[in-house]
Coordinates of C-alpha atoms in Angstrom, one line a residue:
M130 CA -0.9 -26.0 5.4
K131 CA -0.7 -23.5 2.6
I132 CA -1.8 -19.9 3.0
Y133 CA -2.8 -18.2 -0.2
H134 CA -2.6 -14.4 -0.5
L135 CA -4.8 -13.0 -3.3
S136 CA -4.1 -9.5 -4.5
A137 CA -4.1 -7.2 -7.6
E138 CA -0.6 -6.0 -6.7
C139 CA 2.7 -7.5 -5.5
Y140 CA 6.1 -5.8 -5.6
P141 CA 8.2 -6.3 -7.7
V142 CA 5.8 -8.0 -10.1
A143 CA 3.2 -5.2 -10.3
K144 CA 2.9 -2.2 -8.0
V145 CA 0.9 1.0 -7.9
G146 CA 0.9 1.8 -4.2
G147 CA 1.3 0.4 -0.7
L148 CA -0.8 -2.7 -1.5
G149 CA 2.0 -4.0 -3.7
D150 CA 4.7 -3.4 -1.0
V151 CA 2.7 -5.2 1.6
V152 CA 1.9 -8.3 -0.5
G153 CA 5.5 -8.4 -1.7
A154 CA 6.8 -8.5 1.9
L155 CA 4.3 -10.1 4.3
P156 CA 4.3 -13.6 2.7
K157 CA 8.1 -13.6 2.7
Y158 CA 8.3 -12.9 6.4
Q159 CA 5.6 -15.4 7.2
N160 CA 7.6 -18.1 5.5
L161 CA 10.7 -17.0 7.5
A162 CA 8.5 -17.5 10.6
G163 CA 7.7 -21.1 9.5
L164 CA 4.4 -20.7 7.6
Q165 CA 3.8 -21.8 4.0
A166 CA 2.6 -18.6 2.3
A167 CA 2.1 -18.1 -1.4
V168 CA 0.8 -15.3 -3.6
V169 CA -1.6 -15.5 -6.5
L170 CA -1.8 -12.5 -8.8
P171 CA -3.5 -11.8 -12.1
F172 CA -0.9 -12.1 -15.0
Y173 CA 0.5 -8.8 -16.2
D174 CA 2.7 -8.4 -19.3
R175 CA 5.4 -6.5 -17.5
K176 CA 9.2 -6.5 -16.9
F177 CA 9.1 -9.1 -14.1
T178 CA 7.1 -11.6 -16.2
Q179 CA 9.1 -11.0 -19.3
E180 CA 12.5 -11.5 -17.5
N181 CA 11.7 -14.6 -15.3
E182 CA 10.8 -18.2 -16.0
F183 CA 7.4 -19.7 -15.3
E184 CA 5.9 -23.1 -15.6
T185 CA 2.3 -24.0 -16.2
V186 CA 1.0 -26.0 -13.1
F187 CA -2.6 -26.1 -14.0
A188 CA -4.9 -25.3 -17.0
A189 CA -8.6 -25.4 -17.4
A190 CA -11.6 -23.2 -18.4
T191 CA -13.9 -21.1 -16.4
L192 CA -17.3 -19.6 -17.2
L193 CA -17.8 -15.8 -16.9
G194 CA -21.5 -15.5 -17.5
N195 CA -22.1 -17.4 -20.7
K196 CA -18.5 -17.0 -22.0
R197 CA -16.0 -19.8 -21.5
Y198 CA -12.4 -18.6 -20.8
F199 CA -9.4 -20.8 -20.9
F200 CA -7.0 -20.0 -18.1
E201 CA -3.5 -21.1 -16.9
I202 CA -1.9 -21.0 -13.5
L203 CA 1.8 -20.1 -14.0
K204 CA 4.3 -20.6 -11.2
E205 CA 7.6 -18.7 -11.0
K206 CA 10.2 -21.4 -11.1
T207 CA 12.8 -20.3 -8.5
D208 CA 10.7 -18.8 -5.6
K209 CA 13.1 -15.9 -5.8
L210 CA 10.8 -13.6 -3.9
G211 CA 10.8 -15.7 -0.8
F212 CA 7.5 -17.3 -1.5
E213 CA 5.7 -19.3 -4.2
L214 CA 4.3 -16.9 -6.8
Y215 CA 1.4 -17.9 -9.0
L216 CA -0.1 -15.9 -11.9
V217 CA -3.6 -16.4 -13.4
K218 CA -3.3 -15.9 -17.1
I219 CA -6.4 -15.6 -19.3
P220 CA -5.8 -14.8 -23.0
G221 CA -7.6 -11.7 -23.9
L222 CA -8.5 -10.8 -20.4
L223 CA -5.6 -11.2 -18.0
D224 CA -2.6 -10.8 -20.2
R225 CA -2.2 -7.0 -20.4
E226 CA 0.4 -4.6 -19.2
N227 CA -1.5 -2.3 -16.9
I228 CA -2.9 -3.2 -13.5
Y229 CA -6.0 -1.0 -13.5
S230 CA -8.3 1.3 -15.6
Y231 CA -9.4 -1.0 -18.4
P232 CA -13.1 -0.7 -19.4
D233 CA -13.7 -4.4 -18.5
E234 CA -11.8 -4.2 -15.2
R235 CA -14.8 -5.7 -13.3
E236 CA -14.8 -8.7 -15.6
Q237 CA -11.0 -9.0 -15.3
F238 CA -11.1 -9.3 -11.5
I239 CA -14.2 -11.5 -11.3
A240 CA -12.5 -13.9 -13.8
Y241 CA -9.3 -13.8 -11.7
Q242 CA -11.2 -14.8 -8.6
L243 CA -13.2 -17.5 -10.3
A244 CA -10.1 -19.0 -11.9
F245 CA -8.3 -19.1 -8.6
L246 CA -11.2 -20.9 -6.9
D247 CA -11.6 -23.3 -9.8
W248 CA -7.9 -24.2 -9.6
I249 CA -8.0 -24.8 -5.9
S250 CA -11.2 -26.8 -6.2
Y251 CA -10.4 -28.9 -9.3
S252 CA -6.9 -29.7 -8.0
Q253 CA -8.3 -31.0 -4.7
Q254 CA -6.4 -28.6 -2.6
T255 CA -7.6 -27.6 0.9
P256 CA -5.7 -24.5 1.9
G257 CA -5.1 -23.7 5.6
L258 CA -6.4 -20.2 5.0
I259 CA -7.1 -17.7 2.2
H260 CA -6.0 -14.1 2.8
C261 CA -7.7 -11.7 0.4
H262 CA -6.5 -8.1 -0.1
D263 CA -8.8 -5.2 -1.0
H264 CA -11.9 -5.3 -3.1
H265 CA -10.3 -6.9 -6.2
T266 CA -10.5 -10.2 -4.3
G267 CA -13.5 -9.4 -2.2
L268 CA -15.9 -11.9 -3.8
V269 CA -13.8 -14.9 -2.8
P270 CA -15.2 -15.3 0.7
F271 CA -18.8 -15.0 -0.5
L272 CA -18.3 -17.5 -3.3
L273 CA -16.5 -20.0 -1.0
Y274 CA -19.4 -20.2 1.4
H275 CA -22.4 -19.6 -0.8
S276 CA -21.7 -21.1 -4.2
K277 CA -22.5 -24.8 -4.9
L278 CA -19.3 -25.0 -7.0
Y279 CA -17.1 -24.7 -4.0
T280 CA -18.9 -26.6 -1.3
R281 CA -15.8 -28.7 -0.6
L282 CA -14.0 -25.6 0.4
A283 CA -16.7 -24.1 2.7
N284 CA -14.7 -24.7 5.9
V285 CA -11.5 -22.9 4.7
P286 CA -11.0 -19.8 6.8
T287 CA -10.8 -16.4 5.1
V288 CA -9.1 -13.2 6.2
F289 CA -9.8 -10.0 4.4
T290 CA -7.4 -7.0 4.6
I291 CA -8.6 -3.5 3.8
H292 CA -5.7 -1.4 2.5
N293 CA -8.0 1.5 1.4
G294 CA -11.6 1.5 2.4
Q295 CA -12.5 4.4 0.0
Y296 CA -12.5 2.0 -3.0
H297 CA -15.2 -0.7 -3.0
G298 CA -15.1 -2.1 -6.6
A299 CA -18.9 -1.8 -6.7
F300 CA -21.0 -2.7 -9.8
G301 CA -24.6 -3.2 -10.8
W302 CA -26.8 -6.2 -10.3
D303 CA -26.8 -6.6 -14.1
K304 CA -23.4 -8.3 -13.7
L305 CA -24.7 -10.9 -11.2
S306 CA -24.9 -13.3 -14.2
L307 CA -21.1 -13.2 -14.3
L308 CA -20.9 -15.2 -11.1
P309 CA -21.3 -18.9 -10.9
E310 CA -24.4 -20.5 -9.4
I311 CA -25.0 -19.1 -5.9
D312 CA -27.5 -19.4 -3.1
L313 CA -29.9 -16.6 -4.2
T314 CA -31.2 -16.4 -0.6
K315 CA -27.8 -15.0 0.3
T316 CA -27.6 -12.1 -2.2
G317 CA -28.1 -9.6 0.6
L318 CA -24.5 -10.4 1.6
L319 CA -23.4 -9.0 -1.8
D320 CA -25.6 -5.9 -1.6
W321 CA -24.8 -2.4 -0.4
A322 CA -26.6 0.7 -1.5
G323 CA -28.5 -1.1 -4.2
G324 CA -25.5 -2.7 -6.0
I325 CA -23.0 -5.5 -5.6
N326 CA -20.2 -4.3 -3.4
P327 CA -17.2 -6.6 -3.2
L328 CA -15.6 -4.8 -0.3
A329 CA -18.8 -4.9 1.8
A330 CA -19.3 -8.6 0.9
A331 CA -15.8 -9.5 2.1
V332 CA -16.3 -7.7 5.4
K333 CA -19.6 -9.5 5.9
C334 CA -18.4 -13.0 4.7
S335 CA -14.8 -13.3 5.8
W336 CA -14.1 -14.9 9.1
K337 CA -12.0 -11.9 10.2
Y338 CA -11.1 -8.7 8.5
T339 CA -8.1 -6.5 9.2
T340 CA -7.0 -3.0 8.6
V341 CA -3.5 -1.8 8.0
S342 CA -3.3 0.2 11.2
P343 CA -5.2 0.2 14.5
S344 CA -6.4 3.8 14.1
Y345 CA -7.8 3.1 10.6
L346 CA -10.0 0.4 12.0
E347 CA -11.7 3.1 14.0
E348 CA -11.7 5.7 11.2
L349 CA -13.6 3.4 8.9
T350 CA -16.6 3.7 11.2
Y351 CA -16.9 7.4 10.2
N352 CA -15.0 7.7 6.9
S353 CA -15.4 4.8 4.5
N354 CA -17.2 6.2 1.5
G355 CA -20.7 5.0 2.5
L356 CA -19.8 1.9 4.5
E357 CA -19.6 3.6 7.9
Y358 CA -22.6 1.8 9.3
L359 CA -21.3 -1.6 8.1
F360 CA -17.9 -1.1 9.8
Y361 CA -19.6 0.1 12.9
T362 CA -21.8 -3.0 13.2
E363 CA -18.9 -5.4 12.2
R364 CA -16.2 -3.6 14.3
L365 CA -15.8 -6.5 16.8
K366 CA -14.8 -8.8 13.8
G367 CA -12.0 -6.5 12.8
T368 CA -8.4 -6.2 13.9
G369 CA -6.0 -3.3 13.2
I370 CA -2.4 -4.5 12.4
M371 CA 0.2 -1.9 11.5
N372 CA 2.0 -2.7 8.3
G373 CA 5.7 -3.2 8.4
I374 CA 8.4 -2.5 5.9
D375 CA 10.8 -4.8 4.2
T376 CA 14.1 -4.0 6.0
E377 CA 16.1 -5.8 3.4
V378 CA 14.9 -3.5 0.6
W379 CA 14.8 -0.4 2.8
N380 CA 18.2 -0.4 4.4
P381 CA 20.5 2.6 4.2
Q382 CA 23.4 0.4 5.1
T383 CA 23.0 -1.8 1.9
D384 CA 20.8 0.2 -0.4
A385 CA 22.3 0.1 -3.9
M386 CA 20.0 2.9 -5.1
I387 CA 21.5 5.6 -2.9
A388 CA 24.7 7.5 -3.5
A389 CA 26.3 6.9 0.0
K390 CA 25.4 4.0 2.3
F391 CA 25.2 4.8 6.0
T392 CA 24.3 3.6 9.4
A393 CA 23.1 5.3 12.6
R394 CA 26.7 5.7 13.6
T395 CA 27.7 7.3 10.3
L396 CA 24.4 9.2 9.9
A397 CA 25.7 12.7 9.8
K398 CA 28.2 12.0 7.0
G399 CA 25.9 9.7 5.1
K400 CA 22.9 12.1 5.1
R401 CA 25.1 15.0 4.1
A402 CA 26.6 13.1 1.1
N403 CA 23.2 11.9 -0.1
K404 CA 21.7 15.4 0.3
E405 CA 24.6 16.9 -1.8
V406 CA 24.0 14.5 -4.6
L407 CA 20.2 15.1 -4.5
C408 CA 20.5 18.9 -4.4
S409 CA 23.1 18.9 -7.2
R410 CA 20.7 17.0 -9.4
F411 CA 17.9 19.5 -8.8
E412 CA 20.1 22.6 -8.4
L413 CA 19.1 23.3 -4.8
N414 CA 21.3 24.6 -2.0
P415 CA 22.2 21.7 0.3
E416 CA 22.8 24.1 3.2
K417 CA 19.1 24.8 3.5
P418 CA 16.6 22.3 5.0
L419 CA 15.1 20.1 2.3
F420 CA 11.4 19.2 2.5
T421 CA 10.0 16.6 0.2
F422 CA 6.7 15.0 -0.8
I423 CA 6.7 11.5 -2.4
G424 CA 3.5 9.9 -3.7
R425 CA 0.3 10.2 -5.7
L426 CA -0.8 13.8 -6.3
V427 CA -4.4 13.2 -5.3
V428 CA -6.9 14.7 -2.8
E429 CA -6.6 11.8 -0.3
K430 CA -2.9 12.6 0.1
G431 CA -3.6 16.3 0.6
A432 CA -1.7 17.0 -2.6
D433 CA -4.1 19.7 -3.6
L434 CA -2.8 21.7 -0.7
L435 CA 0.9 21.4 -1.6
A436 CA 1.4 24.3 -4.1
R437 CA -0.3 26.8 -1.8
A438 CA 1.5 25.5 1.3
I439 CA 4.9 25.5 -0.4
E440 CA 4.5 29.0 -1.8
R441 CA 3.3 30.4 1.5
S442 CA 6.1 28.7 3.4
L443 CA 8.7 30.0 1.0
L444 CA 7.4 33.6 1.5
E445 CA 7.0 33.3 5.3
N446 CA 10.5 31.8 5.7
E447 CA 12.1 34.2 3.3
G448 CA 13.6 31.5 1.1
E449 CA 15.4 29.8 3.9
I450 CA 14.0 26.4 2.9
N451 CA 13.8 24.1 -0.2
F452 CA 11.1 21.7 -1.5
L453 CA 11.3 18.7 -3.8
V454 CA 8.1 16.9 -5.0
L455 CA 8.1 13.5 -6.6
G456 CA 4.8 12.2 -7.8
T457 CA 2.1 12.0 -10.4
G458 CA -1.7 12.2 -10.3
D459 CA -4.2 15.0 -10.7
K460 CA -3.3 17.1 -13.8
E461 CA -4.3 20.4 -12.3
T462 CA -2.1 19.7 -9.2
E463 CA 0.8 18.8 -11.4
Q464 CA 0.5 22.0 -13.3
D465 CA 0.3 24.1 -10.1
L466 CA 3.5 22.5 -8.9
L467 CA 5.3 23.0 -12.2
K468 CA 4.3 26.7 -12.2
L469 CA 5.7 26.9 -8.7
K470 CA 9.0 25.3 -9.8
N471 CA 9.3 27.9 -12.6
K472 CA 8.5 30.7 -10.3
Y473 CA 10.9 29.7 -7.5
P474 CA 13.6 27.6 -9.4
E475 CA 16.2 28.0 -6.6
H476 CA 13.9 26.7 -3.9
C477 CA 11.4 24.3 -5.6
A478 CA 12.0 21.2 -7.7
V479 CA 9.3 19.0 -9.1
F480 CA 9.6 15.6 -10.8
I481 CA 6.3 14.4 -12.3
G482 CA 6.2 10.7 -12.5
Y483 CA 7.5 7.9 -10.3
D484 CA 11.1 6.7 -10.1
E485 CA 11.9 4.0 -7.5
A486 CA 15.6 4.8 -7.4
L487 CA 15.0 8.5 -7.0
A488 CA 12.6 7.8 -4.2
H489 CA 15.3 5.9 -2.3
Q490 CA 17.7 8.8 -2.9
I491 CA 15.2 11.3 -1.6
Y492 CA 14.6 9.3 1.6
A493 CA 18.4 9.2 2.1
G494 CA 19.1 12.8 1.3
A495 CA 16.1 14.9 2.4
D496 CA 15.6 16.4 5.9
F497 CA 11.9 16.3 6.2
L498 CA 9.1 14.3 4.5
L499 CA 5.7 16.0 4.2
M500 CA 2.5 13.8 4.4
P501 CA -0.5 16.1 4.7
S502 CA -2.9 13.2 4.0
R503 CA -6.6 13.4 4.5
V504 CA -6.8 9.6 4.4
E505 CA -3.9 7.3 5.2
P506 CA -4.9 3.8 6.2
C507 CA -1.3 2.9 7.2
G508 CA 1.2 4.9 5.2
L509 CA 4.6 3.4 4.4
N510 CA 6.5 6.5 3.3
Q511 CA 6.8 7.7 6.9
L512 CA 8.3 4.3 7.8
Y513 CA 10.8 4.5 5.0
A514 CA 11.7 8.0 6.0
L515 CA 12.3 7.0 9.6
R516 CA 14.5 4.2 8.4
Y517 CA 16.7 6.7 6.6
G518 CA 16.8 9.3 9.3
T519 CA 14.4 11.7 7.5
M520 CA 11.8 13.3 9.8
P521 CA 8.2 12.8 8.9
V522 CA 5.9 15.8 9.1
V523 CA 2.4 14.3 9.1
R524 CA -1.2 14.9 9.6
A525 CA -2.4 12.8 12.5
T526 CA -4.7 10.4 10.8
G527 CA -4.8 6.6 10.3
G528 CA -1.4 4.9 10.4
L529 CA 0.4 8.2 10.5
R530 CA -1.1 8.8 14.0
D531 CA 0.0 5.3 15.1
S532 CA 3.5 5.5 13.8
V533 CA 4.7 9.1 14.3
I534 CA 5.0 10.8 17.7
D535 CA 5.6 14.6 17.8
F536 CA 9.1 15.5 19.0
G537 CA 7.5 17.9 21.5
D538 CA 5.9 14.9 23.3
E539 CA 7.6 12.3 25.4
G540 CA 9.6 9.9 23.3
G541 CA 8.7 11.8 20.1
Y542 CA 10.7 11.9 16.9
G543 CA 8.5 13.5 14.2
I544 CA 6.2 16.4 13.6
R545 CA 2.4 16.0 13.7
F546 CA -0.5 18.4 12.9
I547 CA -4.2 18.0 13.1
Q548 CA -6.1 19.9 10.4
D549 CA -5.9 19.3 6.6
N550 CA -5.2 22.9 5.7
V551 CA -2.5 25.2 4.5
Q552 CA -2.1 26.9 7.8
D553 CA -1.3 23.7 9.7
I554 CA 1.2 22.6 7.1
C555 CA 3.0 25.9 7.1
H556 CA 3.2 26.0 10.9
S557 CA 4.7 22.5 10.9
V558 CA 7.2 23.5 8.2
F559 CA 8.2 26.5 10.4
R560 CA 8.7 24.2 13.4
A561 CA 10.8 21.9 11.3
K562 CA 13.0 24.8 10.1
Q563 CA 13.5 25.9 13.7
L564 CA 14.5 22.3 14.7
Y565 CA 16.9 22.2 11.7
K566 CA 18.9 25.0 13.3
D567 CA 19.4 22.9 16.4
T568 CA 21.9 20.5 14.9
A569 CA 22.6 18.5 18.0
K570 CA 18.9 17.9 18.7
L571 CA 18.1 17.0 15.1
Q572 CA 21.0 14.5 15.0
Q573 CA 19.8 12.9 18.3
L574 CA 16.3 12.6 16.9
R575 CA 17.6 11.1 13.6
K576 CA 19.5 8.4 15.5
Q577 CA 16.4 7.7 17.5
M578 CA 14.3 7.3 14.3
M579 CA 16.8 4.9 12.8
T580 CA 16.6 2.6 15.8
L581 CA 12.8 2.2 15.7
D582 CA 11.4 -1.2 14.7
F583 CA 8.7 -1.1 12.0
S584 CA 9.9 -4.3 10.4
W585 CA 7.6 -7.0 9.2
A586 CA 8.9 -9.3 11.9
R587 CA 6.7 -7.6 14.5
S588 CA 3.6 -7.4 12.3
T589 CA 4.0 -10.9 11.0
Q590 CA 3.6 -12.4 14.4
Q591 CA 0.3 -10.5 14.8
Y592 CA -1.0 -12.1 11.6
I593 CA 0.2 -15.5 12.7
D594 CA -1.7 -15.2 15.9
L595 CA -4.8 -14.2 14.0
Y596 CA -4.5 -17.1 11.6
K597 CA -4.1 -19.6 14.4
S598 CA -7.2 -18.3 16.1
L599 CA -9.0 -19.4 13.0
N600 CA -7.1 -22.5 12.2
P601 CA -4.8 -23.8 15.0
I602 CA -3.0 -26.3 12.7
I603 CA -1.6 -23.7 10.3

């Protein structure tokens, strides 16, 4: 029986963050394990859709309020991603380049969900399970079970995965008319804090919900942007499953994006070669420990602390260390980092933007990866770093707490700190610098990191077990 994954993102079609990585990998590994998983995305006019062939497998119209929209379901012809990929295309609504930030974003994602349900309903499909990801798909469980249009599908199990509980996709009751006919006695399932909250509705209506790490399941009960009580009352319905990484894409032995391929056996030589290439590009001294940050320059990631922590660390360690930042986000944070780059050009490099190939090269060439996150539901960067023998230096929150053990503890291989402040970051940088001087110890820890299993194979089985608890014949 077919399992449909619904998401706003899927690598390499459209990706902004970790959501895209997960949805681009999990279905592939589920299929390798014997399931029939497919992905349904909104259509985006981007490189992937421009360079690959699609066929129309269904076409109809759906109502969004009193407006009728024609939609097509396009299927990628070759299943090159390891799963069937379907795109919902709606001229004038779902045919644009960007994933987010349009003024009619609410209408876009509501129309996407309605078009999916109409397709499944009109084509007489009965999926084994529908797996929804984040608030962009959060209305699907409610509509399946409480709209007369989809009565035939009312017994289809739904799973909802929360990749980031800070974003709810909430909107006012004035947009209720955009939904099809629903059971008005059930509108309380849509409501939270006086508005329609898709994330809350999905938690209430899905058969099971998951978070992307065990620790994040607990954290949502005290840090979820206003939904704390909901997550506390629904906590027995939730399961925390740590994300995996696609070890075919993130493999230093075969990675075409890095200057020198390497294995755990050739680690020392490979890391050195990649570090020299990286430092040459940014005019940094490869003899000094290289700390890096990769990601969105936003408060949740602790990026507002970076400039102060970097400058203080440079002063405290008397220029014995180097920093490289790759990211984009808050403009003030970007400017603070660029000023730092100009002030300490021999020790600090900054690349504003995102470059996938550069990210791979940084994981391969850096010594330490900084992740001072305030909120990190799972985190994938620390898993990529471990795969390439780069030690994560992380704040102990969410998935970072679940995946990184401090090297001072038994079996440890990373560096953890507790508080989201400059002092804790700087202390951790100092510990890392001291460890860097112990070459033998660092090499031993790097080899240990590279043997850790954070592949999707392990996580996939947990999802399969969850699915089968809801539908044994999947």
